[in-house]
Structures are given as structure tokens and as C-alpha cells.
Short mmCIF file of C-alpha atoms and ligand atoms in Angstrom, two decimals:
data_model
loop_
_atom_site.label_atom_id
_atom_site.label_comp_id
_atom_site.label_asym_id
_atom_site.label_seq_id
_atom_site.Cartn_x
_atom_site.Cartn_y
_atom_site.Cartn_z
CA ASP A 149 -23.26 -146.43 105.15
CA ARG A 150 -24.41 -143.62 102.77
CA GLY A 151 -25.04 -139.77 102.59
CA SER A 152 -26.86 -137.27 100.81
CA VAL A 153 -26.65 -133.50 100.68
CA GLN A 154 -28.30 -130.58 98.71
CA ASN A 155 -25.94 -128.30 96.81
CA SER A 156 -26.99 -124.67 96.03
CA PRO A 157 -25.68 -122.69 93.03
CA LYS A 158 -24.53 -119.15 93.55
CA SER A 159 -25.52 -116.54 91.15
CA TYR A 160 -24.76 -117.53 87.39
CA ASP A 161 -24.03 -121.09 88.74
CA VAL A 162 -20.46 -119.84 89.26
CA GLU A 163 -20.07 -122.40 92.02
CA TYR A 164 -22.21 -124.80 94.08
CA LEU A 165 -22.05 -124.83 97.81
CA MET A 166 -23.20 -127.47 100.39
CA PRO A 167 -23.50 -127.39 104.15
CA VAL A 168 -20.83 -129.20 106.09
CA SER A 169 -20.61 -129.78 109.92
CA LEU A 170 -17.24 -129.82 111.57
CA GLY A 171 -16.17 -130.46 115.22
CA THR A 172 -18.04 -130.88 118.45
CA PRO A 173 -20.40 -129.22 118.98
CA ALA A 174 -21.01 -128.90 115.28
CA GLN A 175 -19.84 -125.86 113.33
CA GLN A 176 -21.79 -125.64 110.03
CA LEU A 177 -19.90 -124.09 107.11
CA ASN A 178 -20.82 -123.76 103.48
CA LEU A 179 -18.21 -125.51 101.36
CA ASP A 180 -17.45 -125.91 97.69
CA LEU A 181 -17.13 -129.71 96.63
CA ASP A 182 -14.29 -129.66 94.17
CA THR A 183 -13.40 -132.82 92.21
CA GLY A 184 -10.47 -130.95 90.59
CA SER A 185 -8.37 -130.61 93.83
CA SER A 186 -7.80 -132.88 96.92
CA ASP A 187 -7.45 -130.50 100.03
CA PHE A 188 -10.25 -130.11 102.53
CA TRP A 189 -9.61 -126.56 103.68
CA VAL A 190 -11.74 -124.02 105.70
CA PHE A 191 -11.88 -120.40 106.67
CA SER A 192 -10.73 -120.42 110.29
CA THR A 193 -10.10 -118.33 113.34
CA LEU A 194 -6.37 -118.39 112.50
CA LEU A 195 -6.89 -115.96 109.68
CA LYS A 196 -5.99 -112.31 109.88
CA GLU A 197 -9.10 -110.11 110.03
CA SER A 198 -8.22 -108.48 106.61
CA MET A 199 -8.65 -111.66 104.80
CA ILE A 200 -12.13 -112.41 106.25
CA ASN A 201 -15.21 -110.88 104.63
CA GLY A 202 -18.41 -112.46 105.90
CA GLN A 203 -17.18 -115.97 105.79
CA THR A 204 -18.11 -118.49 108.64
CA LEU A 205 -15.03 -119.54 110.52
CA TYR A 206 -14.00 -123.00 111.73
CA ASP A 207 -12.63 -122.53 115.36
CA PRO A 208 -10.66 -125.55 116.41
CA ASN A 209 -10.36 -124.37 119.91
CA ALA A 210 -14.15 -124.35 120.27
CA SER A 211 -14.21 -128.09 119.10
CA THR A 212 -13.65 -130.65 122.00
CA THR A 213 -12.88 -133.36 119.24
CA ALA A 214 -10.23 -131.23 117.36
CA ASP A 215 -6.62 -132.27 117.69
CA LYS A 216 -3.80 -130.15 116.16
CA MET A 217 -1.43 -132.02 113.91
CA GLU A 218 1.72 -130.45 115.21
CA GLY A 219 4.26 -129.73 112.61
CA TYR A 220 1.87 -130.09 109.87
CA SER A 221 1.18 -127.49 107.21
CA TRP A 222 -0.44 -127.02 103.77
CA LYS A 223 -0.54 -124.64 100.78
CA ILE A 224 -2.39 -124.90 97.68
CA THR A 225 -2.47 -122.76 94.46
CA TYR A 226 -5.28 -123.23 92.16
CA GLY A 227 -5.64 -122.99 88.27
CA ASP A 228 -6.64 -119.29 88.49
CA GLN A 229 -3.40 -118.42 90.70
CA SER A 230 -5.80 -118.07 93.89
CA TYR A 231 -4.22 -119.66 96.89
CA SER A 232 -4.60 -120.54 100.59
CA SER A 233 -2.46 -122.04 103.27
CA GLY A 234 -2.47 -122.85 107.05
CA ASP A 235 -2.28 -125.43 109.68
CA VAL A 236 -4.07 -129.01 109.95
CA TYR A 237 -6.28 -130.44 112.78
CA VAL A 238 -7.93 -133.73 112.98
CA ASP A 239 -11.71 -133.42 113.66
CA THR A 240 -15.01 -134.99 112.99
CA VAL A 241 -16.83 -134.01 109.77
CA THR A 242 -20.40 -134.71 108.59
CA ILE A 243 -21.74 -134.20 105.12
CA GLY A 244 -25.31 -135.08 104.56
CA ASP A 245 -25.56 -137.54 107.44
CA LEU A 246 -22.24 -139.25 106.41
CA THR A 247 -19.59 -138.86 109.31
CA VAL A 248 -15.70 -139.11 109.03
CA SER A 249 -14.55 -139.13 112.63
CA THR A 250 -10.87 -138.42 111.88
CA GLN A 251 -10.75 -136.10 108.76
CA ALA A 252 -7.74 -133.85 108.31
CA VAL A 253 -9.18 -130.38 108.41
CA GLU A 254 -6.90 -127.74 106.81
CA ALA A 255 -7.52 -124.50 108.85
CA ALA A 256 -6.47 -121.52 106.73
CA ARG A 257 -4.01 -118.95 108.03
CA GLU A 258 -3.80 -117.22 104.81
CA VAL A 259 -6.18 -116.80 101.74
CA SER A 260 -5.75 -114.85 98.41
CA GLU A 261 -8.06 -111.90 97.74
CA GLU A 262 -10.30 -114.04 95.37
CA PHE A 263 -11.26 -116.17 98.48
CA THR A 264 -11.73 -113.20 100.63
CA ALA A 265 -14.00 -111.61 98.11
CA ASP A 266 -16.19 -114.70 97.76
CA SER A 267 -18.11 -114.05 101.16
CA ASP A 268 -20.42 -117.10 100.60
CA ASN A 269 -17.75 -119.65 100.27
CA ASP A 270 -16.23 -120.96 103.55
CA GLY A 271 -13.75 -123.28 101.98
CA LEU A 272 -13.40 -126.38 99.72
CA VAL A 273 -13.89 -130.17 99.92
CA GLY A 274 -11.41 -131.57 97.43
CA LEU A 275 -12.71 -134.85 95.94
CA GLY A 276 -10.03 -135.46 93.57
CA PHE A 277 -7.52 -138.11 94.34
CA GLY A 278 -5.36 -137.91 97.49
CA ILE A 279 -2.01 -138.20 95.77
CA ILE A 280 -2.37 -134.47 95.06
CA ASN A 281 -3.19 -133.38 98.64
CA THR A 282 -0.77 -130.64 99.65
CA VAL A 283 -0.35 -131.36 103.35
CA MET A 284 3.15 -131.75 104.67
CA PRO A 285 5.15 -133.50 105.83
CA TYR A 286 2.75 -136.34 104.87
CA LYS A 287 -0.31 -135.92 102.48
CA GLN A 288 -3.81 -136.62 103.84
CA LYS A 289 -6.88 -138.50 102.49
CA THR A 290 -9.78 -136.80 101.06
CA PHE A 291 -13.15 -136.97 102.80
CA PHE A 292 -14.27 -139.58 100.33
CA GLU A 293 -11.27 -141.63 100.79
CA LYS A 294 -11.74 -141.74 104.43
CA ALA A 295 -15.42 -142.57 104.09
CA MET A 296 -15.18 -145.05 101.20
CA PRO A 297 -14.44 -148.19 103.35
CA GLY A 298 -17.73 -147.81 105.26
CA LEU A 299 -20.02 -146.92 102.27
CA ASP A 300 -22.57 -149.38 100.64
CA SER A 301 -20.73 -148.64 97.27
CA PRO A 302 -17.52 -146.94 96.68
CA VAL A 303 -19.08 -144.06 94.65
CA PHE A 304 -20.36 -140.50 94.98
CA THR A 305 -22.64 -138.79 92.54
CA ALA A 306 -23.06 -135.29 91.31
CA ASP A 307 -26.34 -133.73 90.25
CA LEU A 308 -25.77 -130.11 89.46
CA LYS A 309 -28.71 -128.01 88.06
CA SER A 310 -29.05 -124.89 86.15
CA GLY A 311 -30.18 -122.14 88.50
CA ALA A 312 -31.61 -124.58 91.01
CA PRO A 313 -30.37 -126.75 94.04
CA GLY A 314 -29.07 -130.15 93.13
CA ARG A 315 -27.58 -133.06 95.24
CA TYR A 316 -24.28 -134.90 95.94
CA ASN A 317 -24.87 -138.57 97.27
CA PHE A 318 -22.30 -140.63 98.71
CA GLY A 319 -22.19 -144.42 98.74
CA TYR A 320 -25.08 -145.09 96.51
CA ILE A 321 -26.71 -144.40 93.14
CA ASP A 322 -30.12 -142.79 93.18
CA ASP A 323 -31.77 -144.53 90.11
CA GLY A 324 -34.47 -141.89 90.28
CA ALA A 325 -32.06 -139.05 89.57
CA TYR A 326 -31.40 -139.89 85.87
CA THR A 327 -32.94 -141.00 82.71
CA GLY A 328 -31.65 -143.77 80.22
CA ASN A 329 -28.55 -145.76 80.98
CA ILE A 330 -25.29 -144.86 82.74
CA THR A 331 -22.34 -145.09 80.33
CA TYR A 332 -19.11 -145.81 82.31
CA VAL A 333 -15.68 -144.72 81.14
CA PRO A 334 -12.29 -145.50 82.43
CA VAL A 335 -10.43 -142.88 84.67
CA ASN A 336 -6.75 -142.30 84.77
CA SER A 337 -6.13 -140.91 88.36
CA SER A 338 -2.32 -140.64 87.99
CA ASP A 339 -2.54 -136.84 87.95
CA GLY A 340 -4.98 -136.69 90.85
CA PHE A 341 -7.82 -135.76 88.49
CA TRP A 342 -10.91 -137.56 87.30
CA SER A 343 -9.26 -137.76 83.80
CA TRP A 344 -11.21 -139.56 81.04
CA VAL A 345 -11.39 -139.50 77.20
CA SER A 346 -14.48 -138.47 75.34
CA PRO A 347 -14.88 -139.95 71.88
CA GLY A 348 -15.95 -136.65 70.22
CA PHE A 349 -18.65 -134.18 69.98
CA GLN A 350 -21.52 -132.87 67.86
CA VAL A 351 -22.72 -129.23 67.16
CA GLY A 352 -26.61 -129.19 67.03
CA THR A 353 -29.05 -131.87 66.08
CA THR A 354 -28.18 -131.77 62.39
CA GLY A 355 -24.17 -131.57 62.63
CA SER A 356 -22.36 -134.81 62.11
CA PHE A 357 -20.50 -136.46 65.02
CA ASN A 358 -16.83 -135.55 65.09
CA ASN A 359 -14.78 -138.48 66.08
CA THR A 360 -11.94 -136.74 67.90
CA ARG A 361 -10.78 -138.08 71.28
CA ILE A 362 -10.93 -135.37 73.95
CA HIS A 363 -8.80 -135.88 77.03
CA GLY A 364 -10.04 -133.97 79.94
CA ILE A 365 -11.16 -133.98 83.66
CA ALA A 366 -14.56 -134.03 85.28
CA ASP A 367 -14.27 -130.90 87.53
CA THR A 368 -17.11 -129.71 89.75
CA GLY A 369 -14.84 -126.85 90.92
CA THR A 370 -14.54 -124.99 87.60
CA THR A 371 -17.39 -122.96 86.36
CA LEU A 372 -16.98 -123.15 82.62
CA LEU A 373 -16.48 -125.85 79.84
CA LEU A 374 -12.96 -125.45 78.63
CA LEU A 375 -12.50 -127.45 75.22
CA PRO A 376 -9.80 -127.61 72.52
CA GLU A 377 -9.58 -124.61 70.19
CA GLY A 378 -10.84 -126.42 67.22
CA VAL A 379 -14.15 -127.60 69.11
CA CYS A 380 -14.79 -123.91 70.17
CA GLU A 381 -14.39 -122.88 66.59
CA ALA A 382 -16.75 -125.44 65.30
CA PHE A 383 -19.32 -124.49 67.94
CA TYR A 384 -19.05 -120.73 67.71
CA GLY A 385 -18.79 -120.89 63.87
CA ARG A 386 -22.56 -121.81 64.03
CA ILE A 387 -23.73 -118.74 66.00
CA ALA A 388 -24.29 -115.68 63.78
CA SER A 389 -23.22 -113.12 66.39
CA ALA A 390 -20.32 -115.04 67.94
CA LYS A 391 -16.88 -113.74 67.88
CA TYR A 392 -13.53 -114.08 69.95
CA ASP A 393 -13.25 -110.75 71.77
CA ALA A 394 -9.72 -110.43 73.20
CA SER A 395 -10.84 -107.49 75.42
CA GLN A 396 -13.26 -109.89 77.15
CA GLY A 397 -10.67 -112.73 77.12
CA GLY A 398 -12.93 -115.13 75.18
CA TYR A 399 -15.87 -115.94 72.89
CA THR A 400 -18.89 -113.74 73.23
CA PHE A 401 -22.26 -113.74 71.45
CA GLU A 402 -25.62 -112.04 71.56
CA CYS A 403 -27.37 -113.70 74.73
CA ASN A 404 -30.59 -114.43 72.53
CA ASP A 405 -28.96 -115.35 69.31
CA SER A 406 -31.56 -117.83 67.94
CA THR A 407 -28.92 -119.55 65.81
CA THR A 408 -27.21 -120.86 69.14
CA PRO A 409 -27.05 -124.68 68.80
CA ASP A 410 -27.12 -127.43 71.55
CA PHE A 411 -23.69 -128.98 72.08
CA TYR A 412 -23.39 -132.78 72.37
CA PHE A 413 -20.36 -134.68 73.79
CA GLY A 414 -19.77 -138.44 73.55
CA THR A 415 -19.18 -140.63 76.68
CA GLY A 416 -18.88 -143.95 74.80
CA ASN A 417 -21.05 -146.69 73.44
CA GLY A 418 -22.61 -144.30 71.23
CA GLN A 419 -24.08 -142.25 74.05
CA MET A 420 -24.06 -138.48 74.02
CA ILE A 421 -24.82 -135.78 76.69
CA ARG A 422 -26.71 -132.79 75.28
CA ILE A 423 -25.80 -129.29 76.74
CA PRO A 424 -28.75 -127.00 75.80
CA GLY A 425 -27.61 -123.94 73.89
CA SER A 426 -28.99 -121.83 76.84
CA TYR A 427 -26.34 -123.09 79.00
CA LEU A 428 -23.64 -121.72 76.72
CA ALA A 429 -24.86 -118.08 77.07
CA TYR A 430 -23.11 -118.05 80.41
CA SER A 431 -23.41 -114.30 81.58
CA LYS A 432 -24.03 -110.86 80.25
CA ILE A 433 -20.54 -109.24 79.74
CA ASP A 434 -21.97 -106.19 81.38
CA THR A 435 -25.45 -105.04 82.55
CA SER A 436 -26.14 -102.80 79.63
CA SER A 437 -24.86 -105.22 77.00
CA LEU A 438 -26.94 -107.79 74.85
CA ARG A 439 -23.84 -109.98 74.49
CA CYS A 440 -22.95 -112.93 76.58
CA PHE A 441 -19.61 -114.31 77.67
CA GLY A 442 -19.68 -117.78 76.32
CA GLY A 443 -19.84 -120.88 78.71
CA MET A 444 -17.53 -122.90 76.41
CA GLN A 445 -13.92 -121.38 76.05
CA SER A 446 -10.59 -122.62 74.95
CA ASP A 447 -8.64 -124.93 77.19
CA SER A 448 -5.35 -123.78 75.56
CA GLY A 449 -4.09 -122.17 78.80
CA VAL A 450 -4.53 -125.47 80.80
CA GLY A 451 -3.16 -128.33 78.50
CA PHE A 452 -6.32 -130.57 78.83
CA THR A 453 -10.03 -130.11 78.66
CA ILE A 454 -12.02 -129.15 81.73
CA TRP A 455 -15.71 -130.47 81.94
CA GLY A 456 -16.75 -127.91 84.44
CA ASP A 457 -20.20 -127.13 85.73
CA ILE A 458 -21.60 -125.95 82.29
CA ALA A 459 -21.20 -129.54 81.21
CA LEU A 460 -21.87 -131.35 84.50
CA LYS A 461 -25.24 -129.67 85.04
CA ALA A 462 -26.43 -131.35 81.87
CA ALA A 463 -25.64 -134.78 83.37
CA PHE A 464 -25.94 -137.18 86.33
CA ILE A 465 -22.29 -138.15 87.03
CA VAL A 466 -21.04 -141.21 89.05
CA PHE A 467 -17.50 -140.82 90.45
CA ASP A 468 -16.71 -144.40 91.17
CA GLN A 469 -13.43 -144.39 93.04
CA GLY A 470 -13.80 -148.14 93.67
CA SER A 471 -13.28 -149.01 90.03
CA GLU A 472 -11.60 -145.88 88.93
CA ARG A 473 -14.31 -145.03 86.35
CA LEU A 474 -16.72 -142.29 85.73
CA GLY A 475 -20.50 -142.93 84.91
CA TRP A 476 -22.37 -140.42 82.56
CA ALA A 477 -26.21 -140.23 82.23
CA GLU A 478 -28.79 -137.83 81.00
CA LYS A 479 -31.35 -136.72 83.24
C1 46W B 1214 -6.50 -128.34 86.55
C2 46W B 1214 -7.11 -127.25 87.39
C3 46W B 1214 -8.56 -127.32 87.27
C4 46W B 1214 -9.35 -126.32 88.17
N1 46W B 1214 -8.91 -126.58 89.56
C5 46W B 1214 -9.86 -126.98 90.46
N2 46W B 1214 -11.03 -127.35 90.23
N3 46W B 1214 -9.38 -126.93 91.74
C6 46W B 1214 -7.44 -126.41 89.85
C7 46W B 1214 -6.75 -127.43 88.94
#
């Protein structure tokens, strides 16, 4: 079996949403595929009105295939301190023609204001590893873990684009979606994340390659690229107008600063992925400013590097759960 679904970026590529069908008859929600978490949760009719702001709600009572998991609950808190919690139902879920008939659907009773404010986002499909699923008393499998045994190949791929729709594929690799070779690197899933080690980085076409191992996670659910402080300094040190602006909470520089270099990160076997400098002028810090908030910021608050959407949209990535490895290719 296999599946394929288009993903669409919200403004500034802050997140990428995909249509998902839940229940019988099908209820379509727009969900955020997040490889940095492992809960499948949705806005639902169990929520208080005050927590809803235009989102589409999953109504388990309107689904003839929904079964409540009595006595089960969940609560998740994300890196930015946003959170959600609620009850659990088993129901059928289809993403891009791929159906899992008994998915644990976590129906929200409570969401924090960050989720309420994001009116386009109806919930998350966590495609990290199931060991960090928050359902109690027994954790539940991710959509991919449920689908995997029936797939042609135990992989899913992410093709995120800058300011344009991309695609998530399940169960196969589309050889037309990338250029050159796919370089595979081992994954350590013990923390539940797609954790891997980059051999280093290079700033610009003329800079030398810095052999410094960077431990991090491939995370579709994080907008920016969070790298070690020293890497940020090496990059922003090459941009004439760049500075660390505590009032903005990060590095900023003039959006059109022509000294902005491309950023390359190593994936192994001498392969590098090129992130165009334009991706790193993330967004204007306010409408009247000529300065942009940087797409690369320090990972000091997290403890490891997060290869978020800024990096992922420069590549074609294979999340190979069958062999616990990541595949990186240019496109
Ligand atoms: C380590 C953190 C990375 C960002 N998160 C996420 N994509 N859900 C939360 C975990």
C-alpha cells in the first residue's frame, strides 16, 4: 500500500498543513504533520466554545466507526509551552488515500491560546516515534506505525517548498522528486525524535567546510532552523547588517542585505544540502522595518539542534522507520 498527500504552507511557511479524513462519513480536517512529536490530536466538539476560533472540529458522535477508549486520556506540552489535552477515540483515518482503520484519535477537550489563535490548524499528526506518545494508561502508536506493516516500503518522505505546496508520500520514494543521490544517515530514536548527526557546515560557496558534529532532530513541526551558537555566529558574522537583537529575541539583518551567503550542512559521504540565503531572511520584524528576523537562530534553549522547516524545505527527506535512518537529497 502507499499514500500521497499535498501539503500547503501557511504565510511565511510558518507551518505546513495537509487534508486528513476522519471517521464515517468522512470528516476532513487540515492537520500539521509533526515529526517532532507523536500524538495524533484534533480540535473536537468536546472543546469549550472559548477555545475554538474557526477550526474544523472532529465530532466522534457523528462517526459510526468511532469507539471511545473509556478511561484513556492524553496531555501534551510542546517546546514553546503550548499544550492540549483530552479524550481518546479509535476511528478510521485516511491521509492521501492511505487508510488506517483503527487509529487512536486524540480528541481535544482543552487547547492553549496559541492553538486557539491558529484558526487554520485543526490539529497535529505526530510522526515521531510512539515511545513519546502521551496517551494514558497505555501509549498509542502513530499513524505511520499503524500503517507501516501494510506499506510497500517502511518509509515516508517530506518535500516541503518555499511559499508553494509540497508533498508527503507514504510507503514509497518518488525518484522524480529529488536530484542526485540520497545520502542515508543513522537515526537514534531513543528520545522519540528523528535524531541524527551532521558532520558539519559551510558558510557560502567560498567558506571552508567546518568539521564539527552537530547532533539534532529532523522536525517538520518547527518553523525555524535552531543551530549551535557558534554556527550562528559564523553565519551571521558574514552578513554586514546582522546583529543579535535581544529585544527581538534573536539575530536580525536587513532583508535585502546582498552579503547574505547560502548555508550548507553536511549529511555524510561528502554530501551537503544548500539552504539559499533568501530562506534565512525569515520575515520582516514589523511591517515598516527593512530588517528581517533570521531563519537561523540559536538552539541554546533546547539542548540540541532542530532542523526545522527552513532547512527541510531545501531538501527531499526520507524518514525510514524500517531501518531507523534518514535520507537526505537535494531537489
Ligand atoms: C524538541 C521539541 C521540538 C519541537 N517540537 C515539536 N516539533 N513538536 C516539540 C519538541
